[in-house]
XYZ file of C-alpha atoms in Angstrom:
652
model
C 104.006 95.375 95.066
C 100.282 95.608 95.411
C 98.469 97.064 92.434
C 98.104 100.283 94.379
C 101.748 100.598 95.356
C 103.345 99.474 92.109
C 101.987 102.473 90.307
C 103.457 105.829 91.165
C 101.699 108.006 93.675
C 98.935 109.965 92.015
C 99.749 113.389 90.676
C 98.546 116.133 92.991
C 95.211 117.734 92.119
C 95.309 121.133 90.430
C 95.895 124.174 92.618
C 95.701 124.761 96.344
C 97.612 123.670 99.395
C 97.827 120.021 98.326
C 99.753 120.842 95.162
C 102.077 123.211 96.997
C 102.765 120.716 99.789
C 103.261 117.808 97.395
C 105.580 119.808 95.159
C 107.726 121.015 98.062
C 107.905 117.631 99.784
C 108.557 115.754 96.533
C 111.336 118.141 95.564
C 112.930 118.004 99.019
C 112.869 114.172 99.123
C 114.399 113.853 95.657
C 116.997 116.579 96.122
C 118.021 115.129 99.483
C 118.649 111.698 97.950
C 120.410 113.144 94.897
C 122.599 115.399 97.065
C 123.646 112.400 99.163
C 124.460 110.410 96.013
C 126.566 113.307 94.718
C 128.361 113.723 98.099
C 127.287 117.367 98.288
C 126.816 117.231 102.064
C 130.402 116.165 102.609
C 131.659 118.712 100.073
C 129.812 121.449 101.992
C 131.473 120.362 105.239
C 128.238 119.291 106.937
C 128.897 116.706 109.613
C 125.959 114.586 110.732
C 125.054 110.934 111.048
C 123.359 109.050 108.211
C 120.548 108.190 110.658
C 119.821 111.896 111.174
C 119.517 112.381 107.419
C 117.284 109.314 107.058
C 114.986 110.440 109.867
C 114.252 113.753 108.161
C 113.678 112.119 104.762
C 111.397 109.518 106.362
C 109.370 112.307 107.981
C 108.943 114.017 104.603
C 107.947 110.747 102.900
C 105.355 110.011 105.586
C 103.909 113.503 105.214
C 103.759 112.965 101.454
C 101.825 109.706 101.791
C 99.259 111.224 104.178
C 98.655 114.166 101.831
C 98.588 112.311 98.510
C 96.779 109.238 99.819
C 94.329 110.704 102.324
C 91.895 108.542 104.244
C 88.544 109.374 102.697
C 85.219 107.823 101.839
C 84.851 106.291 98.398
C 82.493 109.053 97.256
C 84.583 111.922 98.695
C 86.100 114.377 96.178
C 89.736 113.604 95.367
C 90.762 117.247 95.754
C 89.922 117.252 99.456
C 92.394 116.138 102.114
C 90.671 115.709 105.512
C 91.878 117.887 108.359
C 93.106 114.890 110.351
C 95.396 113.852 107.480
C 96.912 117.324 107.464
C 97.572 116.822 111.176
C 99.112 113.393 110.555
C 101.310 114.879 107.833
C 102.435 117.676 110.154
C 103.116 115.227 113.002
C 105.085 112.982 110.629
C 107.251 115.840 109.437
C 107.784 117.192 112.947
C 108.658 113.725 114.280
C 111.206 113.141 111.519
C 112.849 116.536 112.087
C 112.878 116.062 115.877
C 114.444 112.609 115.519
C 117.004 113.931 113.046
C 117.996 116.837 115.335
C 118.140 114.893 118.589
C 119.233 111.452 117.343
C 122.766 111.461 118.855
C 121.413 112.385 122.314
C 118.496 109.952 122.059
C 120.844 107.141 121.057
C 123.037 107.870 124.059
C 120.017 107.671 126.393
C 118.774 104.495 124.710
C 118.566 102.311 127.824
C 117.063 104.975 130.109
C 113.855 105.248 128.056
C 113.334 109.035 128.432
C 109.848 110.277 127.622
C 110.754 111.809 124.238
C 112.449 108.608 123.061
C 109.359 106.580 123.897
C 106.982 109.069 122.272
C 109.024 109.499 119.080
C 109.704 105.779 118.521
C 106.056 104.815 119.152
C 104.908 107.597 116.823
C 107.257 106.407 114.079
C 106.040 102.819 114.439
C 102.364 103.780 114.139
C 102.880 106.386 111.413
C 104.994 104.052 109.262
C 102.512 101.179 109.538
C 99.594 103.393 108.547
C 101.627 104.999 105.759
C 102.561 101.524 104.566
C 98.911 100.449 104.580
C 97.952 103.421 102.432
C 100.790 103.012 99.951
C 101.122 99.214 99.706
C 97.917 97.795 101.138
C 97.443 95.313 103.982
C 99.736 92.334 103.107
C 103.056 93.826 104.227
C 101.430 95.511 107.240
C 100.042 92.142 108.339
C 103.487 90.567 107.946
C 105.107 93.254 110.126
C 102.381 92.944 112.773
C 102.705 89.145 112.747
C 106.442 89.395 113.422
C 105.783 92.017 116.095
C 103.235 89.802 117.833
C 105.457 86.729 117.656
C 108.327 88.711 119.153
C 106.195 89.344 122.250
C 105.134 85.712 122.749
C 107.961 83.783 121.068
C 109.704 83.106 124.389
C 106.658 81.039 125.406
C 106.969 78.759 122.356
C 108.778 75.485 122.913
C 111.199 73.933 120.444
C 113.482 75.426 117.801
C 111.269 78.492 117.213
C 111.623 79.785 120.771
C 112.950 83.371 120.988
C 114.389 85.665 123.630
C 111.925 87.506 125.873
C 111.656 91.178 124.950
C 109.710 93.872 126.792
C 107.320 95.912 124.620
C 108.791 99.392 125.111
C 112.336 98.063 124.829
C 111.512 96.521 121.456
C 109.836 99.669 120.101
C 112.781 101.844 121.165
C 115.231 99.366 119.654
C 113.336 99.283 116.348
C 113.135 103.067 116.203
C 116.734 103.904 117.163
C 119.096 101.018 116.486
C 120.791 100.765 113.087
C 119.625 97.147 112.907
C 116.047 98.420 112.797
C 114.273 101.339 111.129
C 117.343 103.411 110.220
C 119.366 100.495 108.934
C 120.745 99.329 105.620
C 117.426 98.910 103.769
C 116.235 102.479 104.379
C 119.696 103.826 103.557
C 119.642 102.045 100.180
C 116.030 103.080 99.582
C 116.830 106.764 100.037
C 120.393 107.213 98.832
C 120.550 104.760 95.906
C 117.008 104.267 94.669
C 116.076 107.971 94.447
C 118.878 108.861 91.960
C 117.828 105.919 89.770
C 114.158 106.913 89.955
C 115.213 110.416 88.890
C 117.195 108.867 86.022
C 114.083 107.011 84.869
C 111.961 110.157 85.052
C 114.490 112.130 82.994
C 114.715 109.344 80.437
C 110.937 109.249 79.969
C 110.529 113.027 79.805
C 113.332 113.488 77.279
C 111.913 110.848 74.920
C 113.940 107.801 75.947
C 110.879 105.655 76.676
C 109.380 106.567 73.281
C 112.682 105.621 71.646
C 112.590 102.189 73.340
C 109.065 101.577 72.036
C 109.912 102.764 68.521
C 113.147 100.782 68.250
C 111.298 97.676 69.437
C 108.572 98.257 66.837
C 111.113 98.876 64.071
C 113.161 95.780 64.958
C 110.361 93.284 65.619
C 107.281 94.556 63.807
C 108.233 92.886 60.507
C 108.285 89.353 61.924
C 105.442 86.938 62.672
C 103.839 87.737 66.012
C 105.706 91.024 65.886
C 103.394 92.707 68.394
C 104.313 90.164 71.096
C 108.016 90.468 70.314
C 107.725 94.236 70.583
C 106.202 93.752 74.037
C 109.070 91.498 75.139
C 111.815 93.780 73.839
C 110.252 97.074 74.977
C 109.449 95.746 78.452
C 112.958 94.353 78.886
C 114.530 97.677 77.882
C 112.199 99.810 79.985
C 112.198 97.341 82.887
C 115.995 97.226 83.070
C 115.850 100.803 84.394
C 112.358 101.034 85.878
C 112.141 97.599 87.522
C 108.600 98.253 88.820
C 106.199 95.710 87.373
C 102.916 97.584 87.104
C 104.626 100.829 86.042
C 106.286 98.832 83.285
C 102.927 97.397 82.203
C 101.464 100.893 82.125
C 104.379 102.308 80.130
C 104.487 99.593 77.462
C 101.349 97.461 77.842
C 98.905 100.227 76.974
C 100.485 100.155 73.503
C 101.490 96.513 73.067
C 98.437 94.731 74.524
C 95.923 96.281 72.069
C 98.473 95.697 69.287
C 98.765 91.994 70.202
C 95.002 91.555 70.393
C 94.534 93.281 67.041
C 97.131 91.020 65.397
C 95.328 87.865 66.585
C 96.618 86.892 70.024
C 94.014 85.747 72.526
C 93.366 88.444 75.166
C 94.723 86.251 77.984
C 97.874 85.477 75.971
C 98.434 89.152 75.150
C 98.073 90.082 78.827
C 100.230 87.151 79.972
C 103.085 88.018 77.599
C 103.083 91.640 78.757
C 102.873 90.660 82.444
C 105.730 88.162 82.078
C 107.880 90.626 80.121
C 107.302 93.401 82.656
C 107.932 91.054 85.580
C 111.301 90.114 84.079
C 112.454 93.717 84.420
C 113.173 92.949 88.078
C 115.802 90.439 86.934
C 117.441 92.571 84.269
C 120.553 94.593 85.127
C 121.372 97.352 85.820
C 118.651 98.274 88.350
C 116.823 94.960 89.012
C 113.992 96.698 90.862
C 116.528 98.309 93.271
C 117.225 94.874 94.755
C 120.699 94.612 93.180
C 122.068 97.410 95.363
C 120.676 95.892 98.537
C 121.918 92.430 97.571
C 125.433 93.796 97.079
C 125.388 95.254 100.589
C 123.984 92.080 102.129
C 126.709 90.018 100.458
C 129.448 92.604 100.975
C 130.445 92.394 97.320
C 130.466 94.971 94.539
C 127.293 95.864 92.703
C 129.051 94.843 89.486
C 129.369 91.232 90.669
C 125.611 91.086 91.318
C 124.781 92.563 87.902
C 127.103 90.150 86.095
C 125.670 87.159 87.979
C 122.122 88.176 87.009
C 122.913 88.559 83.325
C 122.667 84.985 81.974
C 119.539 83.934 83.958
C 117.731 87.137 82.922
C 118.676 86.642 79.261
C 117.495 83.016 79.423
C 114.190 84.268 80.863
C 113.640 86.728 78.010
C 114.914 84.271 75.394
C 112.329 81.703 76.532
C 109.592 84.352 76.505
C 110.621 85.534 73.036
C 110.688 81.972 71.629
C 107.270 81.171 73.104
C 105.807 84.367 71.642
C 107.251 83.411 68.244
C 105.988 79.816 68.362
C 102.577 80.893 69.685
C 102.323 83.259 66.710
C 103.325 80.497 64.282
C 100.812 78.105 65.843
C 98.018 80.650 65.523
C 99.171 81.968 62.126
C 99.566 85.458 63.594
C 101.311 87.739 61.129
C 103.487 90.821 61.363
C 102.441 94.312 62.364
C 100.959 96.238 59.403
C 103.748 97.936 57.449
C 102.125 101.357 57.812
C 102.522 101.155 61.591
C 106.226 100.293 61.536
C 108.700 103.182 61.640
C 111.888 102.987 59.582
C 114.708 101.519 61.646
C 117.408 103.871 60.369
C 115.205 106.884 61.026
C 114.493 105.735 64.598
C 118.177 105.053 65.241
C 119.199 108.376 63.735
C 116.755 110.225 65.988
C 117.401 108.304 69.197
C 120.782 106.530 69.225
C 122.120 109.118 71.649
C 119.824 107.673 74.345
C 122.140 104.673 74.548
C 124.924 106.954 75.811
C 123.492 107.414 79.334
C 123.539 103.615 79.729
C 127.129 103.559 78.527
C 127.966 106.264 81.067
C 126.220 104.288 83.819
C 128.040 101.049 82.970
C 131.409 102.820 82.574
C 131.059 104.561 85.927
C 130.028 101.344 87.684
C 132.490 98.878 86.181
C 135.494 100.895 85.078
C 135.527 103.860 87.448
C 134.270 101.665 90.340
C 131.873 104.376 91.475
C 129.113 103.695 93.958
C 125.730 103.049 92.255
C 124.303 106.368 93.430
C 127.297 108.281 92.002
C 127.007 106.413 88.696
C 123.289 107.243 88.527
C 124.095 110.949 88.938
C 126.521 110.773 86.004
C 123.859 109.037 83.909
C 121.318 111.718 84.880
C 123.712 114.441 83.708
C 124.142 112.613 80.395
C 120.366 112.364 79.913
C 119.912 116.061 80.701
C 122.575 117.034 78.170
C 121.023 114.851 75.452
C 117.461 115.848 76.361
C 118.262 119.562 76.283
C 120.280 119.433 73.069
C 118.514 116.807 70.966
C 115.509 115.126 72.614
C 113.489 112.606 70.640
C 111.003 113.795 68.069
C 108.923 116.542 69.660
C 110.051 115.634 73.185
C 112.793 117.780 74.652
C 113.849 118.624 78.165
C 113.376 122.112 79.576
C 114.270 123.531 82.970
C 110.608 123.360 83.955
C 110.416 119.696 82.940
C 113.580 118.858 84.886
C 111.961 120.410 87.950
C 108.856 118.285 87.306
C 111.108 115.210 87.076
C 112.627 116.088 90.453
C 109.181 116.411 92.007
C 107.879 113.207 90.422
C 110.981 111.309 91.546
C 110.373 112.410 95.124
C 106.669 111.629 94.991
C 107.150 108.168 93.481
C 109.965 107.352 95.953
C 107.657 107.749 98.954
C 106.234 104.237 98.475
C 109.720 102.742 98.348
C 110.679 104.539 101.551
C 107.605 103.123 103.316
C 108.528 99.608 102.209
C 112.162 100.075 103.242
C 111.056 101.297 106.678
C 108.821 98.256 107.135
C 111.665 95.964 106.079
C 113.830 97.642 108.710
C 111.251 96.775 111.377
C 111.265 93.109 110.300
C 115.055 92.916 110.345
C 115.174 94.586 113.751
C 112.654 92.125 115.213
C 114.641 89.164 113.887
C 117.783 90.624 115.430
C 116.531 91.539 118.907
C 114.568 88.322 119.429
C 116.961 85.861 117.791
C 114.066 84.701 115.597
C 116.250 84.803 112.485
C 118.617 82.196 113.899
C 115.693 80.105 115.163
C 114.071 80.102 111.711
C 117.335 79.006 110.108
C 117.548 75.993 112.424
C 113.853 75.218 111.858
C 114.152 75.250 108.049
C 117.333 73.187 108.048
C 115.653 70.616 110.303
C 112.580 70.606 108.043
C 114.765 69.958 105.008
C 116.542 67.178 106.951
C 119.852 68.524 105.691
C 118.895 67.645 102.092
C 119.746 70.557 99.794
C 117.199 69.708 97.075
C 114.358 69.208 99.575
C 115.210 72.479 101.311
C 115.251 74.247 97.940
C 111.751 72.970 97.136
C 110.468 74.028 100.573
C 112.141 77.428 100.151
C 110.705 77.866 96.645
C 107.159 77.290 97.898
C 107.718 79.669 100.819
C 109.181 82.314 98.489
C 106.113 82.276 96.255
C 103.644 82.203 99.164
C 105.377 84.937 101.188
C 105.764 87.069 98.079
C 102.072 87.110 97.182
C 100.709 90.628 97.255
C 103.948 92.122 98.562
C 106.254 94.724 96.972
C 109.486 93.554 95.342
C 111.865 95.177 97.810
C 109.833 93.923 100.771
C 109.686 90.395 99.325
C 113.440 90.289 98.852
C 114.315 91.591 102.325
C 111.854 89.240 104.023
C 113.178 86.210 102.148
C 116.810 87.283 102.562
C 116.531 87.277 106.347
C 114.252 84.227 106.645
C 115.413 81.745 104.003
C 118.919 82.628 102.800
C 120.651 81.718 106.106
C 119.112 78.234 105.944
C 120.278 77.731 102.351
C 123.791 78.922 103.190
C 123.806 76.605 106.215
C 123.393 73.535 103.969
C 126.161 74.603 101.588
C 124.541 76.864 98.970
C 126.821 79.762 98.022
C 125.566 83.104 99.409
C 125.260 84.712 95.959
C 123.310 81.754 94.547
C 121.054 81.720 97.634
C 120.199 85.424 97.255
C 119.572 85.060 93.517
C 117.408 81.997 94.198
C 115.064 83.816 96.571
C 114.916 86.866 94.275
C 113.761 84.766 91.311
C 111.240 82.652 93.193
C 109.955 85.617 95.206
C 109.236 87.702 92.125
C 107.301 84.818 90.551
C 104.490 85.572 92.994
C 103.601 88.435 90.611
C 102.464 85.963 87.940
C 101.498 82.955 90.079
C 97.775 82.544 90.912
C 95.836 83.035 93.084
C 97.471 86.438 93.817
C 99.152 87.172 90.467
C 99.157 90.975 90.655
C 101.046 91.624 87.395
C 98.906 89.137 85.471
C 95.656 90.524 86.907
C 96.666 94.109 86.131
C 97.561 93.225 82.528
C 94.322 91.216 82.241
C 92.398 94.337 83.190
C 94.043 96.249 80.320
C 93.362 93.372 77.917
C 89.802 92.777 79.189
C 90.801 89.132 79.685
C 89.941 86.538 82.322
C 92.367 87.157 85.242
C 92.866 83.504 86.241
C 93.387 82.343 82.653
C 95.917 85.137 82.267
C 97.683 84.049 85.463
C 98.037 80.438 84.339
C 99.235 81.559 80.896
C 101.773 83.916 82.492
C 103.120 81.005 84.566
C 103.689 79.047 81.364
C 105.390 81.950 79.595
C 107.613 82.534 82.661
C 108.533 78.886 83.215
C 112.308 79.443 83.153
C 112.179 81.509 86.341
C 110.764 78.485 88.197
C 113.466 76.115 86.901
C 116.718 78.044 86.322
C 117.212 79.059 90.001
C 117.502 75.378 90.938
C 120.160 74.969 88.259
C 122.401 77.892 89.207
C 122.338 76.833 92.862
C 124.235 73.707 91.779
C 126.209 75.319 88.960
C 128.242 78.554 89.254
C 128.604 78.750 85.478
C 125.073 80.077 84.933
C 125.944 82.936 87.305
C 129.231 83.459 85.419
C 131.096 82.522 88.592
C 133.339 79.840 87.071
C 136.968 80.576 86.167
C 136.648 78.348 83.090
C 135.162 80.231 80.164
C 134.851 76.985 78.199
C 132.618 75.573 80.973
C 130.545 78.764 80.985
C 130.179 78.690 77.197
C 129.133 75.022 77.247
C 126.572 75.546 80.050
C 125.052 78.634 78.444
C 124.917 77.010 74.987
C 123.166 73.856 76.202
C 120.805 76.007 78.290
C 119.814 78.101 75.256
C 119.132 74.981 73.145
C 117.261 73.413 76.058
C 115.078 76.504 76.462
C 114.057 76.348 72.795
C 113.038 72.664 72.916
C 111.174 72.974 76.232
C 109.321 76.018 74.885
C 108.456 74.192 71.662
C 107.129 71.226 73.636
C 105.026 73.445 75.908
C 103.548 75.440 73.001
C 103.125 72.348 70.823
C 104.795 73.867 67.788
C 108.284 73.505 66.330
C 108.395 73.646 62.543
C 104.744 72.550 62.513
C 102.053 71.561 65.024
C 103.616 68.795 67.110
C 101.881 65.492 67.883
C 101.535 64.767 71.598
C 104.385 62.236 71.655
C 106.880 64.610 70.071
C 105.806 67.382 72.468
C 106.763 65.124 75.383
C 110.063 64.114 73.754
C 110.898 67.753 73.010
C 110.156 68.862 76.581
C 112.144 66.028 78.162
C 115.070 66.550 75.799
C 115.081 70.271 76.535
C 115.106 69.758 80.298
C 118.014 67.314 80.014
C 119.960 69.897 78.001
C 119.263 72.548 80.633
C 121.315 70.662 83.220
C 124.758 72.340 83.452
C 127.471 69.740 82.646
C 129.393 70.368 85.897
C 126.264 70.221 88.058
C 126.734 66.540 88.876
C 128.742 63.563 87.693
C 125.981 62.243 85.434
C 124.926 65.623 83.989
C 127.002 65.112 80.828
C 125.153 61.843 80.210
C 121.859 63.737 80.572
C 123.138 66.369 78.127
C 124.033 63.720 75.555
C 120.635 62.039 75.979
C 118.933 65.415 75.688
C 120.896 66.233 72.555
C 119.863 62.932 70.942
C 116.195 63.470 71.852
C 116.309 67.055 70.580
C 117.974 65.942 67.346
C 115.292 63.312 66.795
C 112.562 65.917 67.340
C 114.227 68.340 64.951
C 114.677 65.656 62.300
C 111.062 64.536 62.648
C 109.809 68.136 62.458
C 111.931 68.866 59.409
C 110.793 65.760 57.504
C 107.127 66.307 58.428
C 107.187 70.012 57.515
C 108.834 69.255 54.141
C 106.172 66.607 53.456
C 103.438 69.114 54.320
C 105.013 71.691 52.027
C 105.221 69.208 49.137
C 101.610 68.155 49.718
C 100.593 71.796 49.632
C 102.355 72.308 46.301
C 100.673 69.271 44.785
C 97.265 70.438 46.003
C 97.892 73.896 44.553
C 98.788 72.435 41.170
């Protein structure tokens, strides 16, 4: 997301109508999503369409955005919401309620274009775009408008990118009413699945779970060289696996770990880059994966569990590479452990907080063994957190009824951004559907790649990074899923591998200059040069640029093979390869590496990364890589022993 949208919506100012409105709207949004996840509507015997429910929630989210993010001059007091924003909020809420009440009739009169259908659909289009601009900035708005404009003139374009002719009002009505548009799958996931998980994250933080993650990371890693960086990697992976929002992750962990890394001796740009890379990886880490996992499962028509399992090995390789680089960077710079006085006792931390692992166990059990829907599983996990938070808490933090209410409100407030993004994604998907542009783009990309899978993958990778720049995670994924995945599937890439490919490359826009939002945000906290931080973050995150190409050709890295021996071999060689590539890039193994051995180490590591079943000659590459890696290791061992002996002689 943009720096503005990745953070949660600002807390309402003290007192007055703004606080009352924000509290009521936030609570209603969150409770609506939680009630849907818990099937309370069905249990109460209420019978209405999902689109009616979504329309009302969308109206509340729009009203929230216009109240909490009012349009005001830079020097205007934050407590003041202009009168016209109150009107926009009221119109948004009224439009959502009207659409929800009259949706069945309006859908039946779709092709007659009655006056209220035209007014309501046009209002929703304008209100959503302006709400999106306020919550996420201009990039995604420009993308939606570009698709909208092309839909109106695409029939005049010659060649493979020609589209069907669509009349303006017909397109707006289609986008506002059809389930392929605004009230489609993306908004449904954004409201019914994401909100319960956001609530889970809020409860976890308020009950002390986030503090436990930080403390356990400090207790486990603080005693080792470069411990501050390793704490950042571990804490961000734990927090990001549930939060999945890059800048929120940086705020939650980076405010502690970045100063700690700088104090221990890391360069400011390296400290910021490690935190940015670690927080960015949270989007890859099951179970939540930045809410993308749930949408991916629906796109692919497979279980959420299959998506989470497929993401496991690539995400662990990502964090393993980051961890190794942090360790070797610390060794290269002679950066020591965290001071002993700042490290809590591991057993004491575990004794105080081990219960916070139970909600994750409940979540995993409900998803994989009870086969519950993700939203149901999240509700169970929320109940587990509430029980633990009420009864035990962590340190001085403990849940109360008042704090649970605050968590409900904050979950609703922070979900408003996601709902705006989901609505915009619905517009894009609707435009691709009504104009046939999606099919035309598939043909265009396949022709551009000349039917060559590797060439098409490179073209797609570049497009993923470019299209993802400055855009929110969910919006990036949906855009790439409808534009690029069909072309990859057309040339023989498996659907799951294609979706994982675009997720990985799309999220790398967060650390890839010139628009490396995560890197720039972390650089601001570290008072480091933003561009230097961006380039360093690219180096620390290198696996996410390479591994997607590998799992496209090899199902073993996505745990899709039926042969566990093949999976074990692929994962083992990948782990060894990651270590040697990282050592070559840092320039340190068991000592500072000469330039030649850095090259040999990097080449050997890349050869080991190739999965053995990827191609007929991959095993030869693995053997060559193993021999190169062994020669590097032997050379490093002999040279480091010689240095140690020389040091002893000098000391004597």
